[in-house]
């Protein structure tokens, strides 16, 4: 199987010249175009920590018209354009692997309208996800998709990756909420798709094709998102288990018995121990073989408490000690901090490579067992955690003190073996982080040649000159 292609300009694309910079400055204004080395370096990385190539320029258009003007120029000149949100991606989607322009939507950060009658919000896509959530929650409404990075990532990245979070277990991922999109095509054409509709089956579903397209089909500038009523009551609990297999078994049991937690997250012993290194863990989670973090929400305290007691009773035969219950908001926040701390804690512990595995929920126990067996076979430590209710397990392979060469070899072999096993159990290569740059060599494991070919033809239909986010998703 081939490795990621060597970074560098795609043969059909041109490098950005001094004349291009002058033309772009005239189009968007000098305050929206940057070529200083510091900014080029910062905008040429994301949270994968990789920097395969450097952008030639960063453009930060202030509105859709300016995005369109930049793309029209890039289209005519055949310049690579890498759309970018906040650069928190974990699959290298925002890396300008062919150089060219990084098109940042950070300045498109206005929430345009909260429409109570239709229960939708219309917003520009450069808004920070947590800011958008706070804006609608202040009006009693709820936008559920809550990636752990929500305080730093932008809605644009969430739309492009179909991002998810703990609450996707009950409320679904970003795509469930998108009813309208304004996008700019590769040649600069602006399209308004969908609207404030509850139902609409006219034509092919372009909105759902664009959500999750990782910046390869169009640049998303505005979105209309469905909102729901904010559930007024929540309770949370952390349940310890003797092993991750046991915790995974408990997850399957919960859903099979008809419980509907609003969050169901899992952490294995290595993940717990890694968080414990930066932030003391409460008993009985400290030292557990694994833990589940669960939340139940609803309209009133009585219903929520009853659901929580019933859920607790289901887990009792499998848990290794009494759960930790969080009734009020402050206790719940402390409990969720443990789960949210894992990304940073892993990064502090060691360089790592994350495989964003996903399998049918019924296969969760097999998935966690396989992840640990594969890591062990290749002499690697794995910290596993994730959105158990969605069958989505982040397998973090840790480098620890391996040499560059050894790490590269073991990690590549382990990842390939893991993804092969995941696909064989009916799973996929990524649940929420995207294929981007880092995973595309695994696409033939998941798709047959005709299915890959159809995706290539879809890309050509949207972007026949191949200027948008070249080198991503398709091998
Ligand atoms: C600590 C941490 C925790 C995380 N937790 C989660 C989690 O719980 N769930 C989850 O799903 N992800 C998570 N992520 C991954 C990441 O935050 C998400 O993928 C997020 O949606 C990326 O948003 P961004 O604005 O940073 O996008 P970027 O990283 O800038 O870009 C991501 C992709 O979107 C494309 N893109 C950006 N803007 C546009 C646009 N306007 N139009 C078209 N394409 C565009 C880019 O080209 C790229 O392919 C986490 C990351 C970190 C570092």
Short mmCIF file of C-alpha atoms and ligand atoms in Angstrom, two decimals:
data_model
loop_
_atom_site.label_atom_id
_atom_site.label_comp_id
_atom_site.label_asym_id
_atom_site.label_seq_id
_atom_site.Cartn_x
_atom_site.Cartn_y
_atom_site.Cartn_z
CA UNK A 1 0.00 0.00 0.00
CA UNK A 2 1.36 3.43 -0.88
CA UNK A 3 2.49 5.98 1.70
CA UNK A 4 1.24 9.59 1.63
CA UNK A 5 2.57 11.26 -1.53
CA UNK A 6 5.56 13.54 -1.20
CA UNK A 7 4.45 17.09 -0.41
CA UNK A 8 5.09 19.79 -3.01
CA UNK A 9 3.19 21.57 -5.76
CA UNK A 10 0.91 19.27 -7.76
CA UNK A 11 2.18 19.20 -11.38
CA UNK A 12 -0.98 20.86 -12.72
CA UNK A 13 -0.77 23.79 -10.26
CA UNK A 14 1.37 26.96 -10.28
CA UNK A 15 3.39 28.59 -7.53
CA UNK A 16 2.18 31.95 -6.22
CA UNK A 17 4.14 34.77 -7.91
CA UNK A 18 4.74 38.41 -6.95
CA UNK A 19 2.09 39.36 -9.56
CA UNK A 20 -0.43 37.05 -7.84
CA UNK A 21 0.26 38.74 -4.51
CA UNK A 22 -0.30 42.19 -6.04
CA UNK A 23 -3.55 41.05 -7.67
CA UNK A 24 -4.79 39.41 -4.45
CA UNK A 25 -3.90 42.50 -2.40
CA UNK A 26 -5.99 44.59 -4.80
CA UNK A 27 -8.89 42.15 -4.43
CA UNK A 28 -9.04 41.72 -0.63
CA UNK A 29 -7.05 44.69 0.71
CA UNK A 30 -3.52 44.63 2.14
CA UNK A 31 -4.81 43.87 5.68
CA UNK A 32 -6.16 40.50 4.49
CA UNK A 33 -3.03 39.06 2.85
CA UNK A 34 0.07 37.89 4.71
CA UNK A 35 3.44 36.58 3.61
CA UNK A 36 5.51 37.11 6.76
CA UNK A 37 7.44 33.93 7.66
CA UNK A 38 5.96 33.70 11.19
CA UNK A 39 2.40 33.63 9.97
CA UNK A 40 3.20 31.30 7.06
CA UNK A 41 4.74 28.88 9.56
CA UNK A 42 1.77 29.09 11.98
CA UNK A 43 -0.77 28.60 9.19
CA UNK A 44 1.09 25.65 7.69
CA UNK A 45 0.59 23.32 10.70
CA UNK A 46 -2.36 21.82 12.52
CA UNK A 47 -2.73 19.63 15.62
CA UNK A 48 -1.12 16.64 13.91
CA UNK A 49 2.15 18.54 14.54
CA UNK A 50 3.20 17.88 10.94
CA UNK A 51 4.38 20.54 8.50
CA UNK A 52 5.03 18.85 5.17
CA UNK A 53 5.19 22.16 3.23
CA UNK A 54 4.91 25.90 3.72
CA UNK A 55 2.10 28.09 2.32
CA UNK A 56 3.14 30.85 -0.09
CA UNK A 57 0.58 33.26 1.38
CA UNK A 58 -2.26 33.40 3.90
CA UNK A 59 -5.51 35.14 2.90
CA UNK A 60 -8.15 36.14 5.46
CA UNK A 61 -11.09 37.46 3.44
CA UNK A 62 -13.61 39.53 5.43
CA UNK A 63 -16.74 38.35 3.57
CA UNK A 64 -18.15 35.93 1.00
CA UNK A 65 -17.53 38.35 -1.89
CA UNK A 66 -13.84 38.45 -1.02
CA UNK A 67 -13.68 34.63 -0.72
CA UNK A 68 -15.22 34.45 -4.18
CA UNK A 69 -12.72 36.97 -5.61
CA UNK A 70 -9.76 35.02 -4.17
CA UNK A 71 -11.05 31.74 -5.59
CA UNK A 72 -11.74 33.28 -9.00
CA UNK A 73 -8.13 34.45 -9.14
CA UNK A 74 -6.77 31.11 -7.90
CA UNK A 75 -8.95 29.28 -10.44
CA UNK A 76 -7.72 31.37 -13.36
CA UNK A 77 -4.09 31.05 -12.26
CA UNK A 78 -4.36 27.39 -11.12
CA UNK A 79 -3.13 28.08 -7.57
CA UNK A 80 -3.63 25.60 -4.73
CA UNK A 81 -6.08 26.83 -2.06
CA UNK A 82 -6.25 25.18 1.37
CA UNK A 83 -9.34 26.25 3.35
CA UNK A 84 -8.62 26.67 7.04
CA UNK A 85 -10.58 27.18 10.25
CA UNK A 86 -8.64 27.25 13.52
CA UNK A 87 -6.13 24.54 12.57
CA UNK A 88 -7.16 22.15 15.38
CA UNK A 89 -7.67 19.27 12.93
CA UNK A 90 -6.15 15.88 13.72
CA UNK A 91 -5.82 14.46 10.20
CA UNK A 92 -3.75 17.13 8.45
CA UNK A 93 -6.73 18.46 6.46
CA UNK A 94 -5.63 22.10 6.80
CA UNK A 95 -1.97 21.49 5.88
CA UNK A 96 -1.03 23.29 2.63
CA UNK A 97 0.82 20.25 1.29
CA UNK A 98 1.08 21.81 -2.20
CA UNK A 99 2.05 25.28 -0.97
CA UNK A 100 -0.15 28.00 -2.55
CA UNK A 101 -2.77 29.94 -0.58
CA UNK A 102 -4.14 29.17 2.86
CA UNK A 103 -7.65 30.62 2.89
CA UNK A 104 -8.61 31.29 6.50
CA UNK A 105 -12.27 31.99 7.34
CA UNK A 106 -11.47 33.39 10.81
CA UNK A 107 -12.83 36.82 9.92
CA UNK A 108 -16.21 35.44 8.85
CA UNK A 109 -17.18 35.23 12.51
CA UNK A 110 -20.64 36.78 12.80
CA UNK A 111 -23.74 35.02 14.08
CA UNK A 112 -26.29 36.56 11.71
CA UNK A 113 -29.68 35.60 13.12
CA UNK A 114 -31.35 33.35 15.68
CA UNK A 115 -34.80 32.52 14.33
CA UNK A 116 -37.03 31.20 17.16
CA UNK A 117 -40.04 30.52 14.98
CA UNK A 118 -38.15 28.13 12.72
CA UNK A 119 -35.65 27.11 15.44
CA UNK A 120 -32.59 27.78 13.31
CA UNK A 121 -29.47 29.92 13.55
CA UNK A 122 -27.91 31.52 10.48
CA UNK A 123 -24.22 32.15 10.95
CA UNK A 124 -20.94 32.75 9.19
CA UNK A 125 -18.68 29.73 9.45
CA UNK A 126 -15.68 31.40 11.12
CA UNK A 127 -17.52 31.55 14.46
CA UNK A 128 -15.98 29.55 17.32
CA UNK A 129 -18.16 26.51 18.09
CA UNK A 130 -18.42 27.23 21.84
CA UNK A 131 -19.30 30.90 21.17
CA UNK A 132 -22.10 29.80 18.84
CA UNK A 133 -23.37 27.37 21.49
CA UNK A 134 -23.31 30.06 24.20
CA UNK A 135 -25.16 32.51 21.93
CA UNK A 136 -28.04 30.11 21.27
CA UNK A 137 -28.12 28.76 24.85
CA UNK A 138 -28.59 32.33 26.14
CA UNK A 139 -31.88 32.23 24.21
CA UNK A 140 -32.94 28.81 25.60
CA UNK A 141 -31.93 26.90 22.47
CA UNK A 142 -29.36 24.18 21.97
CA UNK A 143 -26.84 23.33 19.25
CA UNK A 144 -25.58 19.91 20.45
CA UNK A 145 -22.41 19.02 18.44
CA UNK A 146 -19.66 19.52 21.02
CA UNK A 147 -16.15 18.45 19.97
CA UNK A 148 -13.77 18.56 22.94
CA UNK A 149 -11.93 21.32 21.03
CA UNK A 150 -15.04 23.51 20.87
CA UNK A 151 -13.41 26.43 22.71
CA UNK A 152 -10.79 26.69 19.95
CA UNK A 153 -12.16 25.15 16.72
CA UNK A 154 -14.44 26.94 14.26
CA UNK A 155 -17.80 25.87 12.88
CA UNK A 156 -16.12 25.80 9.42
CA UNK A 157 -13.86 22.94 10.50
CA UNK A 158 -16.78 21.15 12.18
CA UNK A 159 -18.80 21.33 8.95
CA UNK A 160 -15.85 20.17 6.85
CA UNK A 161 -15.13 17.20 9.16
CA UNK A 162 -18.71 16.45 10.31
CA UNK A 163 -17.33 16.83 13.84
CA UNK A 164 -18.90 15.21 16.85
CA UNK A 165 -18.54 15.04 20.61
CA UNK A 166 -19.91 13.31 23.70
CA UNK A 167 -23.48 14.47 23.01
CA UNK A 168 -23.51 12.96 19.50
CA UNK A 169 -24.42 9.72 21.23
CA UNK A 170 -27.98 11.01 21.69
CA UNK A 171 -28.14 14.03 19.39
CA UNK A 172 -26.08 13.06 16.33
CA UNK A 173 -23.13 14.70 14.60
CA UNK A 174 -22.80 18.13 12.93
CA UNK A 175 -24.46 16.99 9.69
CA UNK A 176 -27.79 16.32 11.41
CA UNK A 177 -28.13 20.07 12.09
CA UNK A 178 -27.18 21.55 8.71
CA UNK A 179 -30.24 22.66 6.73
CA UNK A 180 -28.65 25.42 4.67
CA UNK A 181 -25.20 26.30 3.35
CA UNK A 182 -23.63 29.16 1.46
CA UNK A 183 -20.56 27.88 -0.35
CA UNK A 184 -18.06 29.24 -2.84
CA UNK A 185 -17.06 26.82 -5.59
CA UNK A 186 -13.50 26.46 -6.85
CA UNK A 187 -14.12 28.91 -9.73
CA UNK A 188 -15.54 31.57 -7.37
CA UNK A 189 -19.26 30.88 -7.99
CA UNK A 190 -21.34 31.48 -4.85
CA UNK A 191 -24.14 28.97 -4.19
CA UNK A 192 -26.93 29.21 -1.59
CA UNK A 193 -28.22 25.72 -0.78
CA UNK A 194 -31.19 24.66 1.35
CA UNK A 195 -32.78 27.05 3.82
CA UNK A 196 -34.99 27.20 6.92
CA UNK A 197 -36.83 24.06 5.89
CA UNK A 198 -37.80 21.07 8.01
CA UNK A 199 -38.17 18.99 4.85
CA UNK A 200 -36.69 19.30 1.36
CA UNK A 201 -35.97 16.46 -1.05
CA UNK A 202 -35.54 18.46 -4.26
CA UNK A 203 -32.60 17.23 -6.33
CA UNK A 204 -29.45 15.50 -5.10
CA UNK A 205 -28.47 16.31 -1.55
CA UNK A 206 -25.59 18.71 -2.16
CA UNK A 207 -25.57 19.94 1.45
CA UNK A 208 -24.85 16.49 2.84
CA UNK A 209 -22.22 15.90 0.14
CA UNK A 210 -20.42 19.07 1.20
CA UNK A 211 -20.60 18.40 4.96
CA UNK A 212 -17.61 16.19 5.70
CA UNK A 213 -15.88 16.98 2.38
CA UNK A 214 -12.77 18.29 4.20
CA UNK A 215 -12.31 21.44 2.13
CA UNK A 216 -11.86 19.50 -1.12
CA UNK A 217 -15.16 20.42 -2.86
CA UNK A 218 -16.00 24.04 -1.91
CA UNK A 219 -15.36 26.72 0.72
CA UNK A 220 -18.25 27.00 3.19
CA UNK A 221 -18.94 30.60 4.19
CA UNK A 222 -22.37 30.53 5.90
CA UNK A 223 -24.58 27.86 7.45
CA UNK A 224 -28.17 27.59 8.62
CA UNK A 225 -28.31 25.16 11.54
CA UNK A 226 -31.29 23.49 13.13
CA UNK A 227 -31.58 24.05 16.89
CA UNK A 228 -33.47 22.13 19.56
CA UNK A 229 -34.81 23.07 22.98
CA UNK A 230 -32.10 23.16 25.64
CA UNK A 231 -32.63 20.16 27.98
CA UNK A 232 -32.91 21.84 31.40
CA UNK A 233 -31.67 18.99 33.63
CA UNK A 234 -28.58 16.78 33.53
CA UNK A 235 -26.88 14.27 35.80
CA UNK A 236 -23.54 12.61 35.22
CA UNK A 237 -21.65 9.68 36.63
CA UNK A 238 -18.24 8.06 36.26
CA UNK A 239 -18.23 4.28 36.57
CA UNK A 240 -15.03 2.26 37.20
CA UNK A 241 -14.40 -1.17 35.63
CA UNK A 242 -11.69 -3.77 36.08
CA UNK A 243 -10.85 -3.76 32.35
CA UNK A 244 -11.73 -1.92 29.15
CA UNK A 245 -13.35 -5.06 27.73
CA UNK A 246 -15.70 -5.08 30.70
CA UNK A 247 -16.51 -1.38 30.20
CA UNK A 248 -17.19 -2.00 26.50
CA UNK A 249 -19.50 -4.89 27.41
CA UNK A 250 -21.38 -2.55 29.75
CA UNK A 251 -21.89 -0.05 26.89
CA UNK A 252 -23.47 -2.73 24.69
CA UNK A 253 -25.69 -3.83 27.54
CA UNK A 254 -26.89 -0.28 28.24
CA UNK A 255 -28.10 0.36 24.72
CA UNK A 256 -29.49 -3.16 24.27
CA UNK A 257 -31.64 -2.58 27.39
CA UNK A 258 -33.04 0.63 25.86
CA UNK A 259 -31.26 3.30 27.92
CA UNK A 260 -30.60 6.55 26.10
CA UNK A 261 -27.71 8.38 27.78
CA UNK A 262 -26.95 11.85 26.40
CA UNK A 263 -23.23 11.01 26.65
CA UNK A 264 -21.35 7.73 26.95
CA UNK A 265 -17.57 8.07 26.93
CA UNK A 266 -14.87 5.51 27.63
CA UNK A 267 -11.25 5.71 28.88
CA UNK A 268 -8.84 2.80 29.31
CA UNK A 269 -6.28 2.38 32.13
CA UNK A 270 -3.46 4.05 30.17
CA UNK A 271 -5.67 7.02 29.32
CA UNK A 272 -6.73 7.39 32.97
CA UNK A 273 -3.15 7.08 34.19
CA UNK A 274 -2.01 9.67 31.60
CA UNK A 275 -4.64 12.21 32.75
CA UNK A 276 -3.72 11.37 36.38
CA UNK A 277 -0.15 12.55 35.71
CA UNK A 278 -1.32 16.15 35.27
CA UNK A 279 -4.43 16.26 37.47
CA UNK A 280 -5.23 13.99 40.47
CA UNK A 281 -8.08 11.59 39.77
CA UNK A 282 -10.87 11.05 42.30
CA UNK A 283 -11.53 7.68 43.84
CA UNK A 284 -12.79 5.23 42.50
CA UNK A 285 -11.62 6.27 39.02
CA UNK A 286 -8.00 6.51 40.14
CA UNK A 287 -6.33 3.16 39.41
CA UNK A 288 -9.37 1.66 37.64
CA UNK A 289 -8.87 -0.68 34.66
CA UNK A 290 -11.22 1.57 32.67
CA UNK A 291 -14.03 4.05 33.23
CA UNK A 292 -17.26 5.11 31.57
CA UNK A 293 -18.41 8.72 31.81
CA UNK A 294 -22.16 8.87 31.38
CA UNK A 295 -24.73 11.64 31.29
CA UNK A 296 -28.52 11.58 31.28
CA UNK A 297 -30.56 14.69 30.42
CA UNK A 298 -34.23 15.56 30.36
CA UNK A 299 -36.99 18.02 31.23
CA UNK A 300 -37.20 17.59 35.00
CA UNK A 301 -35.08 16.40 37.91
CA UNK A 302 -37.36 13.48 38.73
CA UNK A 303 -37.25 11.92 35.24
CA UNK A 304 -33.49 12.41 34.99
CA UNK A 305 -32.91 10.85 38.41
CA UNK A 306 -35.10 7.86 37.55
CA UNK A 307 -33.27 7.29 34.25
CA UNK A 308 -29.94 7.56 36.03
CA UNK A 309 -30.95 5.03 38.72
CA UNK A 310 -32.18 2.57 36.08
CA UNK A 311 -28.98 3.00 34.09
CA UNK A 312 -26.89 2.54 37.25
CA UNK A 313 -28.75 -0.69 38.06
CA UNK A 314 -27.87 -2.10 34.62
CA UNK A 315 -24.18 -1.40 35.17
CA UNK A 316 -23.96 -2.70 38.72
CA UNK A 317 -23.11 -6.34 37.91
CA UNK A 318 -20.22 -5.23 35.67
CA UNK A 319 -18.69 -2.27 37.52
CA UNK A 320 -15.67 -2.74 39.82
CA UNK A 321 -16.75 -0.21 42.51
CA UNK A 322 -19.52 2.26 43.29
CA UNK A 323 -19.79 5.03 40.66
CA UNK A 324 -19.01 8.67 41.27
CA UNK A 325 -22.23 10.67 40.87
CA UNK A 326 -22.27 14.34 39.85
CA UNK A 327 -25.57 16.03 40.60
CA UNK A 328 -24.86 19.74 40.31
CA UNK A 329 -23.27 21.67 37.47
CA UNK A 330 -19.95 22.23 39.31
CA UNK A 331 -19.47 18.49 40.06
CA UNK A 332 -20.42 17.62 36.50
CA UNK A 333 -17.89 20.09 35.13
CA UNK A 334 -15.16 18.55 37.36
CA UNK A 335 -16.03 15.11 36.06
CA UNK A 336 -16.04 16.14 32.39
CA UNK A 337 -12.72 17.91 32.87
CA UNK A 338 -11.13 14.48 33.40
CA UNK A 339 -12.46 13.30 30.04
CA UNK A 340 -11.61 16.53 28.22
CA UNK A 341 -8.06 16.62 29.65
CA UNK A 342 -6.96 13.48 27.81
CA UNK A 343 -5.95 15.12 24.49
CA UNK A 344 -3.57 17.55 26.19
CA UNK A 345 -2.35 14.92 28.68
CA UNK A 346 -1.37 12.50 25.88
CA UNK A 347 0.44 15.30 24.06
CA UNK A 348 2.37 16.18 27.24
CA UNK A 349 3.31 12.55 27.81
CA UNK A 350 4.74 11.63 24.42
CA UNK A 351 4.57 12.25 20.66
CA UNK A 352 1.75 10.05 19.40
CA UNK A 353 -0.30 9.01 16.39
CA UNK A 354 -4.03 8.79 16.77
CA UNK A 355 -6.13 6.28 14.86
CA UNK A 356 -9.76 7.49 14.94
CA UNK A 357 -11.31 4.01 14.70
CA UNK A 358 -15.05 3.42 14.55
CA UNK A 359 -16.97 0.14 14.50
CA UNK A 360 -20.56 -0.95 15.06
CA UNK A 361 -21.28 -0.42 18.77
CA UNK A 362 -21.85 -4.16 19.18
CA UNK A 363 -18.16 -4.68 18.21
CA UNK A 364 -16.78 -2.23 20.78
CA UNK A 365 -15.32 -4.91 23.08
CA UNK A 366 -13.61 -6.57 20.10
CA UNK A 367 -12.37 -3.19 18.87
CA UNK A 368 -10.69 -2.29 22.18
CA UNK A 369 -9.19 -5.77 22.51
CA UNK A 370 -7.83 -5.62 18.95
CA UNK A 371 -6.36 -2.14 19.51
CA UNK A 372 -4.41 -3.31 22.55
CA UNK A 373 -3.30 -6.57 20.93
CA UNK A 374 -2.05 -4.79 17.80
CA UNK A 375 -0.17 -2.15 19.84
CA UNK A 376 1.43 -4.86 21.99
CA UNK A 377 2.46 -6.93 18.96
CA UNK A 378 4.34 -3.91 17.62
CA UNK A 379 5.91 -3.02 20.98
CA UNK A 380 3.86 0.17 21.38
CA UNK A 381 1.85 1.60 24.27
CA UNK A 382 -1.77 2.51 23.35
CA UNK A 383 -3.94 4.98 25.25
CA UNK A 384 -7.53 4.39 24.15
CA UNK A 385 -10.53 6.60 24.81
CA UNK A 386 -13.49 7.99 22.95
CA UNK A 387 -17.15 8.16 22.23
CA UNK A 388 -18.19 4.64 23.24
CA UNK A 389 -21.88 5.27 22.57
CA UNK A 390 -20.97 5.88 18.91
CA UNK A 391 -18.51 2.94 18.70
CA UNK A 392 -15.78 5.57 18.12
CA UNK A 393 -12.45 4.74 19.79
CA UNK A 394 -9.41 7.03 19.53
CA UNK A 395 -6.41 4.71 19.65
CA UNK A 396 -3.38 6.83 20.58
CA UNK A 397 -0.14 5.01 19.78
CA UNK A 398 2.58 6.55 21.95
CA UNK A 399 6.15 6.97 20.76
CA UNK A 400 7.71 7.14 24.26
CA UNK A 401 11.50 6.72 23.82
CA UNK A 402 11.66 5.02 20.39
CA UNK A 403 14.12 6.27 17.77
CA UNK A 404 12.68 8.13 14.74
CA UNK A 405 13.16 5.16 12.46
CA UNK A 406 11.77 2.58 14.89
CA UNK A 407 8.75 4.77 15.71
CA UNK A 408 7.92 5.38 12.07
CA UNK A 409 8.13 1.70 11.19
CA UNK A 410 6.22 0.33 14.18
CA UNK A 411 3.53 3.01 13.98
CA UNK A 412 2.91 2.52 10.24
CA UNK A 413 2.75 -1.26 10.59
CA UNK A 414 0.50 -1.10 13.65
CA UNK A 415 -1.87 1.41 12.04
CA UNK A 416 -2.23 -0.66 8.89
CA UNK A 417 -2.89 -3.82 10.88
CA UNK A 418 -5.38 -2.03 13.11
CA UNK A 419 -7.36 -0.47 10.25
CA UNK A 420 -7.41 -3.79 8.36
CA UNK A 421 -8.95 -5.46 11.42
CA UNK A 422 -11.38 -2.58 12.00
CA UNK A 423 -12.66 -2.69 8.41
CA UNK A 424 -13.02 -6.49 8.70
CA UNK A 425 -15.32 -6.01 11.72
CA UNK A 426 -17.54 -3.63 9.71
CA UNK A 427 -15.83 -0.47 10.89
CA UNK A 428 -14.19 2.50 9.21
CA UNK A 429 -11.01 4.60 9.06
CA UNK A 430 -12.33 7.65 10.88
CA UNK A 431 -15.38 8.47 12.97
CA UNK A 432 -14.93 12.24 13.19
CA UNK A 433 -11.38 13.48 12.53
CA UNK A 434 -11.43 12.96 8.77
CA UNK A 435 -9.05 11.34 6.32
CA UNK A 436 -7.18 14.52 5.42
CA UNK A 437 -3.50 14.06 4.67
CA UNK A 438 -2.57 11.53 7.36
CA UNK A 439 -4.98 8.65 6.63
CA UNK A 440 -5.50 8.74 2.88
CA UNK A 441 -3.11 5.87 2.18
CA UNK A 442 -5.61 3.62 4.00
CA UNK A 443 -8.60 4.52 1.78
CA UNK A 444 -8.20 1.36 -0.39
CA UNK A 445 -8.76 -0.70 2.76
CA UNK A 446 -12.21 0.81 3.12
CA UNK A 447 -13.35 1.38 -0.48
CA UNK A 448 -13.32 -0.83 -3.58
CA UNK A 449 -11.72 0.67 -6.74
CA UNK A 450 -15.15 1.56 -8.25
CA UNK A 451 -16.17 3.33 -5.02
CA UNK A 452 -12.88 5.28 -5.00
CA UNK A 453 -13.29 6.10 -8.68
CA UNK A 454 -16.78 7.48 -8.09
CA UNK A 455 -15.38 9.75 -5.35
CA UNK A 456 -12.63 10.93 -7.73
CA UNK A 457 -15.27 11.79 -10.34
CA UNK A 458 -17.27 13.68 -7.71
CA UNK A 459 -14.16 15.72 -6.88
CA UNK A 460 -13.63 16.47 -10.59
CA UNK A 461 -17.28 17.56 -10.98
CA UNK A 462 -16.87 20.14 -8.19
CA UNK A 463 -13.27 21.15 -8.86
CA UNK A 464 -12.11 20.13 -12.36
CA UNK A 465 -8.78 21.99 -11.99
CA UNK A 466 -8.02 20.36 -8.66
CA UNK A 467 -7.14 23.61 -6.85
CA UNK A 468 -9.11 23.00 -3.63
CA UNK A 469 -7.14 21.30 -0.87
CA UNK A 470 -5.01 19.18 -3.22
CA UNK A 471 -3.45 16.02 -1.82
CA UNK A 472 -6.25 15.30 0.65
CA UNK A 473 -8.73 12.48 1.23
CA UNK A 474 -8.26 10.49 -2.01
CA UNK A 475 -5.15 8.37 -2.43
C1 LIG B 1 -7.63 18.68 21.96
C2 LIG B 1 -8.49 18.36 20.76
C3 LIG B 1 -9.70 17.74 20.94
C4 LIG B 1 -10.50 17.42 19.84
N1 LIG B 1 -11.70 16.82 20.06
C5 LIG B 1 -12.51 16.53 19.02
C6 LIG B 1 -13.78 15.92 19.24
O1 LIG B 1 -14.19 15.64 20.38
N2 LIG B 1 -14.53 15.64 18.16
C7 LIG B 1 -14.13 15.95 16.89
O2 LIG B 1 -14.88 15.68 15.96
N3 LIG B 1 -12.93 16.51 16.66
C8 LIG B 1 -12.12 16.83 17.68
N4 LIG B 1 -10.90 17.42 17.44
C9 LIG B 1 -10.46 17.67 16.05
C10 LIG B 1 -10.77 19.10 15.50
O3 LIG B 1 -10.88 20.04 16.55
C11 LIG B 1 -12.03 19.09 14.66
O4 LIG B 1 -11.82 18.33 13.48
C12 LIG B 1 -12.51 20.49 14.23
O5 LIG B 1 -13.74 20.42 13.55
C13 LIG B 1 -11.51 21.22 13.34
O6 LIG B 1 -11.93 22.56 13.25
P1 LIG B 1 -10.93 23.71 12.83
O7 LIG B 1 -11.71 24.98 12.73
O8 LIG B 1 -9.76 23.76 13.70
O9 LIG B 1 -10.56 23.20 11.36
P2 LIG B 1 -9.13 23.09 10.64
O10 LIG B 1 -8.23 22.17 11.38
O11 LIG B 1 -8.62 24.45 10.33
O12 LIG B 1 -9.58 22.39 9.27
C14 LIG B 1 -10.12 21.10 9.27
C15 LIG B 1 -10.61 20.77 7.85
O13 LIG B 1 -11.66 21.64 7.50
C16 LIG B 1 -11.40 22.26 6.24
N5 LIG B 1 -12.03 23.59 6.29
C17 LIG B 1 -11.81 24.55 7.21
N6 LIG B 1 -12.58 25.62 6.95
C18 LIG B 1 -13.31 25.32 5.85
C19 LIG B 1 -14.30 26.01 5.09
N7 LIG B 1 -14.71 27.25 5.41
N8 LIG B 1 -14.84 25.40 4.00
C20 LIG B 1 -14.43 24.16 3.65
N9 LIG B 1 -13.51 23.45 4.32
C21 LIG B 1 -12.96 24.03 5.41
C22 LIG B 1 -9.89 22.28 6.15
O14 LIG B 1 -9.44 22.39 4.80
C23 LIG B 1 -9.54 20.95 6.78
O15 LIG B 1 -9.66 19.92 5.83
C24 LIG B 1 -10.07 17.74 18.52
C25 LIG B 1 -8.83 18.37 18.34
C26 LIG B 1 -8.05 18.67 19.44
C27 LIG B 1 -6.74 19.36 19.20
#
